[in-house]
mmCIF file of C-alpha atoms and ligand atoms in Angstrom:
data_model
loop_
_atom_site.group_PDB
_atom_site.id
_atom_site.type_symbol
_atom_site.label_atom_id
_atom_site.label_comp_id
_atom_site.label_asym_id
_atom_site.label_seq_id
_atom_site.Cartn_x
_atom_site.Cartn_y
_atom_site.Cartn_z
ATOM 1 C CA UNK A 1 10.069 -15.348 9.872
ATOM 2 C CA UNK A 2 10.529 -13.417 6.768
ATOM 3 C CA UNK A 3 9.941 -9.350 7.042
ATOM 4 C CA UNK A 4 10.460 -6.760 4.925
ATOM 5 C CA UNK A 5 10.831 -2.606 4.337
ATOM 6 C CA UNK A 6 8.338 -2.075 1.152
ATOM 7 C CA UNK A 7 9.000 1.818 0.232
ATOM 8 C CA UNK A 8 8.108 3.604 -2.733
ATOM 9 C CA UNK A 9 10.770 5.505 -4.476
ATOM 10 C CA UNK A 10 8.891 8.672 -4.520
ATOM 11 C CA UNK A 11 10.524 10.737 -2.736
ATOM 12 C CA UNK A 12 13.458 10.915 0.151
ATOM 13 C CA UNK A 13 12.969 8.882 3.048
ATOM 14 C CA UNK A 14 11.602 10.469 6.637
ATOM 15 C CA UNK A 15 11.617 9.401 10.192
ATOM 16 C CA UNK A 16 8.559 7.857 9.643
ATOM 17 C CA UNK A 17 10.015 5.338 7.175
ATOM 18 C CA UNK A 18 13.200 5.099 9.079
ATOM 19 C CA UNK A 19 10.670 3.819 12.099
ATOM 20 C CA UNK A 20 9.455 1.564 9.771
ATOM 21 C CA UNK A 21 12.476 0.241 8.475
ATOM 22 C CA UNK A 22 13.795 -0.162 11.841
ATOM 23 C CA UNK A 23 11.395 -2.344 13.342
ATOM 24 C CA UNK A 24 10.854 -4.247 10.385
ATOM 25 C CA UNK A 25 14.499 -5.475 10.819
ATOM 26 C CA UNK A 26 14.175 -5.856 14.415
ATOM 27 C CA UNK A 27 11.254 -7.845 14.277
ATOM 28 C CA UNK A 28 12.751 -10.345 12.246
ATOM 29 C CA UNK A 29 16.612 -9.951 14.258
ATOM 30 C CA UNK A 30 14.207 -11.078 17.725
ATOM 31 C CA UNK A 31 13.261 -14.095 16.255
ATOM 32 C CA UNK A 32 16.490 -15.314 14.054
ATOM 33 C CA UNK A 33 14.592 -14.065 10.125
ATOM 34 C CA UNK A 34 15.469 -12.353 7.313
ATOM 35 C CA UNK A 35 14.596 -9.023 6.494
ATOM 36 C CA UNK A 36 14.036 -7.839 2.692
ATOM 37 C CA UNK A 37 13.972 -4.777 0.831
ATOM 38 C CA UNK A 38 11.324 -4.003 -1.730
ATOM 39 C CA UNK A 39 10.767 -1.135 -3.764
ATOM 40 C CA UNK A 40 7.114 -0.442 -4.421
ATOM 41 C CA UNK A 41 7.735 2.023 -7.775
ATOM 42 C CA UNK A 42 4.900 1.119 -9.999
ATOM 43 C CA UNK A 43 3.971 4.607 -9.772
ATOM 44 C CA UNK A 44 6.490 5.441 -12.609
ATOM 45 C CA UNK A 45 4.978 8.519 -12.937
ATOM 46 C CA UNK A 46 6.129 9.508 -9.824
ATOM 47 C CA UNK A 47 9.624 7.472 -9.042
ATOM 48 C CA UNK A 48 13.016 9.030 -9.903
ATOM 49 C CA UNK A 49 16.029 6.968 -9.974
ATOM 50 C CA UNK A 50 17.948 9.079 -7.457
ATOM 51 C CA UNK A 51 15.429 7.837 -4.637
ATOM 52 C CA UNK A 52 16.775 4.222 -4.645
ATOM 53 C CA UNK A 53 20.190 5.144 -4.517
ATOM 54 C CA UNK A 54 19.805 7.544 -1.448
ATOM 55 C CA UNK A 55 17.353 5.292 0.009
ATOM 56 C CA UNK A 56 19.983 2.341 0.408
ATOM 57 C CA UNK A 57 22.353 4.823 1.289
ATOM 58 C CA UNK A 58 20.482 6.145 4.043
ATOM 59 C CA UNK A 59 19.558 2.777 4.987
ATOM 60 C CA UNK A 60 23.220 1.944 5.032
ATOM 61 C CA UNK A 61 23.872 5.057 7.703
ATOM 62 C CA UNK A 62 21.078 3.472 9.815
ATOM 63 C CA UNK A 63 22.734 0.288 10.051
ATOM 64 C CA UNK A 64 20.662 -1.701 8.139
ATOM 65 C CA UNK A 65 21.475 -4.838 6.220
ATOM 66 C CA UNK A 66 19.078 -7.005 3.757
ATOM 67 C CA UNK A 67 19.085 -9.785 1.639
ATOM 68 C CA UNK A 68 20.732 -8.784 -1.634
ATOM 69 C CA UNK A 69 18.322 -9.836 -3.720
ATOM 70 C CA UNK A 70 16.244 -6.679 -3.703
ATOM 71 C CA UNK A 71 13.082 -6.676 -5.838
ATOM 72 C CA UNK A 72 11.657 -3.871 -7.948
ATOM 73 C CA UNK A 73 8.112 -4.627 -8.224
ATOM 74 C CA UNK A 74 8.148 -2.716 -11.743
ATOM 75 C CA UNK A 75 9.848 -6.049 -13.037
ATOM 76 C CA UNK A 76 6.365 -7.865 -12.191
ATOM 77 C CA UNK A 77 3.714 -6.012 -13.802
ATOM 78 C CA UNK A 78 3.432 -9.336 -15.771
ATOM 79 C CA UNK A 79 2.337 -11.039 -12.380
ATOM 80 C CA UNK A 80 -0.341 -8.544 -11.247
ATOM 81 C CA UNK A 81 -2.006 -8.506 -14.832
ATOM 82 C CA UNK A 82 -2.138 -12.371 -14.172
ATOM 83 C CA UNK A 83 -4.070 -11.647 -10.952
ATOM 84 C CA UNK A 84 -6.140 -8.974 -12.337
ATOM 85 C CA UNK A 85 -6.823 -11.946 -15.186
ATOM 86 C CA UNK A 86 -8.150 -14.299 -12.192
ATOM 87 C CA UNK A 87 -10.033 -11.508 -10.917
ATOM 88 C CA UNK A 88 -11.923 -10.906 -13.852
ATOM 89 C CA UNK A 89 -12.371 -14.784 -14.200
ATOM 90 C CA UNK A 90 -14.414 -14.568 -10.928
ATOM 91 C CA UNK A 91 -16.514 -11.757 -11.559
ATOM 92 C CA UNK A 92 -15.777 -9.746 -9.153
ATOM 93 C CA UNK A 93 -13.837 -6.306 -10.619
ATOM 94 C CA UNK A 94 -15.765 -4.493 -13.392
ATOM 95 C CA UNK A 95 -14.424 -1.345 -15.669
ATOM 96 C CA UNK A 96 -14.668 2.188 -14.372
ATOM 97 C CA UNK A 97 -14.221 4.830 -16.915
ATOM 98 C CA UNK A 98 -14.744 8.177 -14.660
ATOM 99 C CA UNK A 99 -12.625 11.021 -14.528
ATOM 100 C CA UNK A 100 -12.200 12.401 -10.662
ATOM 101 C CA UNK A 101 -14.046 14.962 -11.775
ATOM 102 C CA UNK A 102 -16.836 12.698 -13.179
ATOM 103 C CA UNK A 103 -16.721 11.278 -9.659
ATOM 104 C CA UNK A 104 -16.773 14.542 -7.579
ATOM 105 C CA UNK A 105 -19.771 15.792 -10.030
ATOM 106 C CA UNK A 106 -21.736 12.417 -9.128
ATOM 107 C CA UNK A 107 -21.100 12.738 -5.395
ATOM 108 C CA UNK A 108 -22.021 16.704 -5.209
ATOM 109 C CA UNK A 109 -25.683 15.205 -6.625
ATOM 110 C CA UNK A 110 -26.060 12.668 -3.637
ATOM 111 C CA UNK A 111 -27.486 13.706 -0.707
ATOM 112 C CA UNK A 112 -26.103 10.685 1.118
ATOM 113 C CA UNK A 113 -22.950 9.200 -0.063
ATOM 114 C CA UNK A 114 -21.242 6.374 2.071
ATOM 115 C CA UNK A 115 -18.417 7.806 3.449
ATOM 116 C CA UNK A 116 -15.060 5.401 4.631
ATOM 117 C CA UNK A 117 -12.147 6.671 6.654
ATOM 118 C CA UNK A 118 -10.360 7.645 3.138
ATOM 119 C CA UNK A 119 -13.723 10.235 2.195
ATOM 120 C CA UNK A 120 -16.483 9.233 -0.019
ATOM 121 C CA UNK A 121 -16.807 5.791 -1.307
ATOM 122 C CA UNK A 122 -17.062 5.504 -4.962
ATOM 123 C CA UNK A 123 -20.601 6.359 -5.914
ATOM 124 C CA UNK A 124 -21.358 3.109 -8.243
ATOM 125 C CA UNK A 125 -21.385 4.836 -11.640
ATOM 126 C CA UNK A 126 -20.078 1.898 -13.608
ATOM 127 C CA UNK A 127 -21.009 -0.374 -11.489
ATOM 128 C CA UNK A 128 -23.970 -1.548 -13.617
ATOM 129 C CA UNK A 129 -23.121 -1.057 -16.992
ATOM 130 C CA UNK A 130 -23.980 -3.762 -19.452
ATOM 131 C CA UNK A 131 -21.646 -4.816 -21.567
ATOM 132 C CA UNK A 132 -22.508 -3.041 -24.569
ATOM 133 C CA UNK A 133 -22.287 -0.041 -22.727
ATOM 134 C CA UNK A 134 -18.606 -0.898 -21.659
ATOM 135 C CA UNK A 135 -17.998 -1.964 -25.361
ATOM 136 C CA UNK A 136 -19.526 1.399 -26.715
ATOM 137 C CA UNK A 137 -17.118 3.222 -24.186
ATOM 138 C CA UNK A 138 -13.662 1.299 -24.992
ATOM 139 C CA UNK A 139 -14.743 2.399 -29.160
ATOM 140 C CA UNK A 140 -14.411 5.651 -28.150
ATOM 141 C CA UNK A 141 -10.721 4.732 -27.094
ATOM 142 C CA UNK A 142 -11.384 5.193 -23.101
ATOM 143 C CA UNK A 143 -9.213 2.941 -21.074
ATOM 144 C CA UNK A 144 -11.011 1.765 -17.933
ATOM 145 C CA UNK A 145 -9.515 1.340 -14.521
ATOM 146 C CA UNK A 146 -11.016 -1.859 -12.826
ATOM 147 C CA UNK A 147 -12.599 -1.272 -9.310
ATOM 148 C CA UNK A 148 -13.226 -4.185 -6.644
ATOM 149 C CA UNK A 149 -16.960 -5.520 -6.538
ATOM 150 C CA UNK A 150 -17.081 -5.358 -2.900
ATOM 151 C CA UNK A 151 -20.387 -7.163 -3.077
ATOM 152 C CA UNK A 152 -19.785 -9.485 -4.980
ATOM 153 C CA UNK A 153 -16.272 -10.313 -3.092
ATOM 154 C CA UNK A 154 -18.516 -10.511 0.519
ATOM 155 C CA UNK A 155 -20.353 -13.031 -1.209
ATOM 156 C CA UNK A 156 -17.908 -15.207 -2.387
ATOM 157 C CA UNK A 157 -15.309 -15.326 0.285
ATOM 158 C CA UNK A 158 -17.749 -14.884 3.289
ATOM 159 C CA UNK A 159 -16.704 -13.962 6.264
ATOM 160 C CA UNK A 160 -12.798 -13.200 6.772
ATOM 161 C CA UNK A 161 -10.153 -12.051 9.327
ATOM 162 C CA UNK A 162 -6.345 -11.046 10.063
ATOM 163 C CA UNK A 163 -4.768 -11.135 13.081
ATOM 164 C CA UNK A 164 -2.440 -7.809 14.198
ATOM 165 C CA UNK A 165 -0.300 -8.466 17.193
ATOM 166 C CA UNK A 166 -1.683 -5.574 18.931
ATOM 167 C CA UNK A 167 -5.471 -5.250 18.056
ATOM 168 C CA UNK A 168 -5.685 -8.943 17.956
ATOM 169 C CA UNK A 169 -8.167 -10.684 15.566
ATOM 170 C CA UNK A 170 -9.741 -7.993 13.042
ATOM 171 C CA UNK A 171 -12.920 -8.913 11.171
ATOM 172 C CA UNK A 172 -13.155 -7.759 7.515
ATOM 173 C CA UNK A 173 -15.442 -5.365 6.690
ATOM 174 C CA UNK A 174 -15.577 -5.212 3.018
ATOM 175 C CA UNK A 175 -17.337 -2.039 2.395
ATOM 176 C CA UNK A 176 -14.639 -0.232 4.524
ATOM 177 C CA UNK A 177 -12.885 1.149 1.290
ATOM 178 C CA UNK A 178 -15.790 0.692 -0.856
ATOM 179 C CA UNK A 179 -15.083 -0.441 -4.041
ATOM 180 C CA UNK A 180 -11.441 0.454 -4.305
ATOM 181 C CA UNK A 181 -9.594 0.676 -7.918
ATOM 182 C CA UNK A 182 -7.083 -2.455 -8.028
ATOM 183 C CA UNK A 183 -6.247 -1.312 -11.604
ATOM 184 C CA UNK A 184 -5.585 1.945 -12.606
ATOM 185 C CA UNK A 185 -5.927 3.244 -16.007
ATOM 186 C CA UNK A 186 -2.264 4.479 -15.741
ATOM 187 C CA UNK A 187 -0.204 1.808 -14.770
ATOM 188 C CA UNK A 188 -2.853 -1.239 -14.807
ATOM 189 C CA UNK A 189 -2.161 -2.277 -11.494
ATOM 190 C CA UNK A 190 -2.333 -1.062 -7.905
ATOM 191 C CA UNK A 191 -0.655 -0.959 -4.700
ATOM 192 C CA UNK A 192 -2.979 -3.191 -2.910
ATOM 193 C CA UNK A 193 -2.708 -6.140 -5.962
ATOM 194 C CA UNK A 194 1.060 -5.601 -5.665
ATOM 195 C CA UNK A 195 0.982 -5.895 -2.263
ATOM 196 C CA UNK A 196 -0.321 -9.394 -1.736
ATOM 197 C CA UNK A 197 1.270 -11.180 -4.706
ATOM 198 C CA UNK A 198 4.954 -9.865 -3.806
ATOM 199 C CA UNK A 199 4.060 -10.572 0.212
ATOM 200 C CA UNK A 200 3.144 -13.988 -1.362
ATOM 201 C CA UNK A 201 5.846 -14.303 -4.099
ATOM 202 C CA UNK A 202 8.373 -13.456 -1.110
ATOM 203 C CA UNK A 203 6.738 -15.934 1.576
ATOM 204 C CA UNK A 204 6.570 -13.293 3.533
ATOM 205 C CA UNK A 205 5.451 -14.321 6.831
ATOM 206 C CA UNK A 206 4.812 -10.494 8.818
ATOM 207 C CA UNK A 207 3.745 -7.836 7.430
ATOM 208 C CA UNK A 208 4.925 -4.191 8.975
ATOM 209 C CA UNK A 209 3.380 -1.267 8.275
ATOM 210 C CA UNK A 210 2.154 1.510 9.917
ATOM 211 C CA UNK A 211 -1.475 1.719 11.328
ATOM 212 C CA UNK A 212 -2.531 4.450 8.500
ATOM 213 C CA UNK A 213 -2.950 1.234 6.300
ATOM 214 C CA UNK A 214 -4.651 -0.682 8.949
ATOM 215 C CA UNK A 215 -7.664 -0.231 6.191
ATOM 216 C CA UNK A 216 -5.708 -1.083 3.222
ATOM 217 C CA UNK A 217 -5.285 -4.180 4.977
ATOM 218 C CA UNK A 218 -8.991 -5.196 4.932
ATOM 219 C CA UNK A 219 -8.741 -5.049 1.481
ATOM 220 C CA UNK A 220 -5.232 -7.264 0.726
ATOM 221 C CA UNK A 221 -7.158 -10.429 3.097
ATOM 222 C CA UNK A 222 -9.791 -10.410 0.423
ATOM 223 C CA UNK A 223 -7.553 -10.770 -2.328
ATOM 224 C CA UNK A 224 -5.789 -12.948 -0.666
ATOM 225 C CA UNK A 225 -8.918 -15.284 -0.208
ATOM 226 C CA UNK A 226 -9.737 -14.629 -3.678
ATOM 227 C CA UNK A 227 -6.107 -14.980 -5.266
ATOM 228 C CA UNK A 228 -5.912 -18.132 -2.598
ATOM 229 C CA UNK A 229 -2.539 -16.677 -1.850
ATOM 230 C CA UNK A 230 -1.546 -17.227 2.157
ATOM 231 C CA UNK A 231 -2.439 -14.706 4.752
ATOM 232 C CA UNK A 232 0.807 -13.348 6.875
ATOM 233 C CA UNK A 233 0.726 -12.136 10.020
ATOM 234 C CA UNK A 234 0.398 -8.497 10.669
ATOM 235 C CA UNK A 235 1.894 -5.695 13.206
ATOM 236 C CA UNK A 236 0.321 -2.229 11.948
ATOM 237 C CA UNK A 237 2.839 0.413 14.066
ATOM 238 C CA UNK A 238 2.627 3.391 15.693
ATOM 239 C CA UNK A 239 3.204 6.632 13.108
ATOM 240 C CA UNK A 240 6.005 9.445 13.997
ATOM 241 C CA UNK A 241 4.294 12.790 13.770
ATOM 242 C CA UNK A 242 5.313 16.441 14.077
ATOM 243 C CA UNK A 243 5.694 18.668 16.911
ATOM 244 C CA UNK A 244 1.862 19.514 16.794
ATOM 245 C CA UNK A 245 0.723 15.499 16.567
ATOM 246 C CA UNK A 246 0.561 15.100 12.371
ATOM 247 C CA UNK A 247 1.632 12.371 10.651
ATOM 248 C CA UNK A 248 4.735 13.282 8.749
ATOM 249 C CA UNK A 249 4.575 12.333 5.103
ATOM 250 C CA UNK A 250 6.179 12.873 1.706
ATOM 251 C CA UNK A 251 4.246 15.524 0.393
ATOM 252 C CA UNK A 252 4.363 17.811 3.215
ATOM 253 C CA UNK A 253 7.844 17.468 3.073
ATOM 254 C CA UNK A 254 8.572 16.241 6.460
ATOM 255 C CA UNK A 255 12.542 16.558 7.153
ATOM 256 C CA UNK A 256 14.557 13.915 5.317
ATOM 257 C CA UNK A 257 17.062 11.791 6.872
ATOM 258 C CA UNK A 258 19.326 13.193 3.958
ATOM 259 C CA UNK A 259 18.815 16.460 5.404
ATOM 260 C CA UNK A 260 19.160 15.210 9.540
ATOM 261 C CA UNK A 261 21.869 13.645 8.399
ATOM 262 C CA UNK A 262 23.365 16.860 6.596
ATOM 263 C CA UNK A 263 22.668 18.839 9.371
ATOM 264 C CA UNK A 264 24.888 16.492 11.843
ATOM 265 C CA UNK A 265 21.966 14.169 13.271
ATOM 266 C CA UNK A 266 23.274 10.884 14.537
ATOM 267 C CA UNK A 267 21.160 7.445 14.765
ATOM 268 C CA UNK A 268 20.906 7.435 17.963
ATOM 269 C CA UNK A 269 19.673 11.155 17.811
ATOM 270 C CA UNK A 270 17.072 10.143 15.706
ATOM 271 C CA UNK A 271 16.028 6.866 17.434
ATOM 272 C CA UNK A 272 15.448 9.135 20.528
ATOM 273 C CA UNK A 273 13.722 11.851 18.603
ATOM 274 C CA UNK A 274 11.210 8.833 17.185
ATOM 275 C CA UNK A 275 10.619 7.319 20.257
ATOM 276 C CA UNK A 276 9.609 10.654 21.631
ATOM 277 C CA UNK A 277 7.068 11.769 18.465
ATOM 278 C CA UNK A 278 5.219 8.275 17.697
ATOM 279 C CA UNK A 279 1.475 7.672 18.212
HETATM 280 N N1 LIG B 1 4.924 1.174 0.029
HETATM 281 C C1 LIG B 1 4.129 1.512 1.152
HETATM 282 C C2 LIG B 1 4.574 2.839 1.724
HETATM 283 O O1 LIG B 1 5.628 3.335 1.342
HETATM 284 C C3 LIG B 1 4.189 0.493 2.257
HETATM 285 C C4 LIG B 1 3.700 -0.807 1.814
HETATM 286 C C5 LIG B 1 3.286 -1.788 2.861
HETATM 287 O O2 LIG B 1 3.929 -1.900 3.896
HETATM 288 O O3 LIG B 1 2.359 -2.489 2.625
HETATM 289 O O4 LIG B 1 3.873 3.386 2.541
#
């Protein structure tokens, strides 16, 4: 069994991540693994150096250990433009060049627009451009993102599943995201084609994460299928929330176990405190 604690250096680590850190490394202590850390920062625009070094740190305090050979997922971008390559191969990404804005405009015109549990599914706008049209856009210096083909994926795969150790056998729904970007204009890749080539490139063989990217999940089995990269198994978690039931998360800037720590919090504090706010 090979686990690992994926987080992005965006921003200081919470309980929520501490949660997630923790049973990542207990899951693999139960059954005699190895537990790796991996730092998900391809969103340069948003990592800062400082969040590595005070997330090993706090790590460290917790009592964690991992294999030293910790991998920065920045020093693969040439990997994910490979799979993007394949993906292209098959046919089923194609260009997007909206704007959010472009997007919002084209859903406030819809009187029905298929909604998933992340909001509106993209409405289709580039889906059917020809290829002058997507030639006439690039002269004008535009750089697309690529977006998933979700039809075009359901037909080529067919039916697919993952197993989660608590919900059991999940059937992919491939609309559930609609057609997600796997390549942003930015940084020309994504989380979710990170994901599943560094899960694959590290054998990993369970996948932790909390159940907030239960749907994300849908999305990694079909590249999976497509990339033919192997399918771990999964373990989506409960999610520590505030005193009035929300998730915590980075950007509302849930207490960080810099501060807890500051403020005289021990582990065992904390472990308590988790057990008593996860849902
Ligand atoms: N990097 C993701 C996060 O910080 C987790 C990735 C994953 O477990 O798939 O939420």
């Amino acid at each position: 069994m090979i686990t690992r604690f994926a987080p992005s250096p965006t921003g200081h680590l919470h309980l929520g991540h501490l949660y997630a850190a923790l049973f990542a490394r207990d899951l693999a202590a139960i059954h005699g693994g190895r537990f790796l850390l991996r730092y998900e920062d391809i969103d340069v625009t948003r990592v800062r150096e400082t969040y590595f070094t005070q997330t090993e740190d706090d790590l460290h305090w917790a009592g964690l250990e991992w294999e030293p050979s910790t991998l920065r997922q920045t020093s693969r971008m040439t990997f994910y433009q490979d799979a993007m390559e394949k993906l292209k191969t098959l046919g089923v990404v194609y260009p997007c060049f909206c704007s959010r804005k472009d997007i919002q405009r084209e859903l406030d015109n819809l009187t029905r627009a298929p909604h998933g549990p992340d909001g509106p599914h993209y409405p289709g706008t580039c889906k059917h451009l020809t290829p002058d049209q997507v030639a006439a856009n690039i002269a004008t210096g535009s750089e697309p993102s690529w977006r998933l083909d979700s039809d075009k994926s359901q037909a080529l795969t067919g039916e697919l599943s993952f197993s989660d150790s608590r919900l059991g056998k999940q059937s992919v729904i491939h609309r559930l995201l609609g057609d997600v970007v796997l390549a942003r204009k930015d940084i020309g890749t994504s989380y979710h084609i990170a994901v599943v080539v560094d899960d694959a490139f590290q054998n990993i063989s369970d996948v932790t994460r909390g159940k907030d990217l239960l749907e994300s999940t849908h999305i990694h089995r079909i590249l999976q299928s497509l990339l033919d990269l192997p399918q771990p198994r999964y373990h989506h978690h409960d999610l520590v929330c505030d005193s009035r039931g929300k998730r915590l998360a980075k950007r509302d800037n849930a207490l960080s176990i810099k501060q807890l720590r500051a403020d005289g919090w021990t582990l065992t504090m904390l472990q308590k405190h988790i057990s008593e706010h996860c849902s």
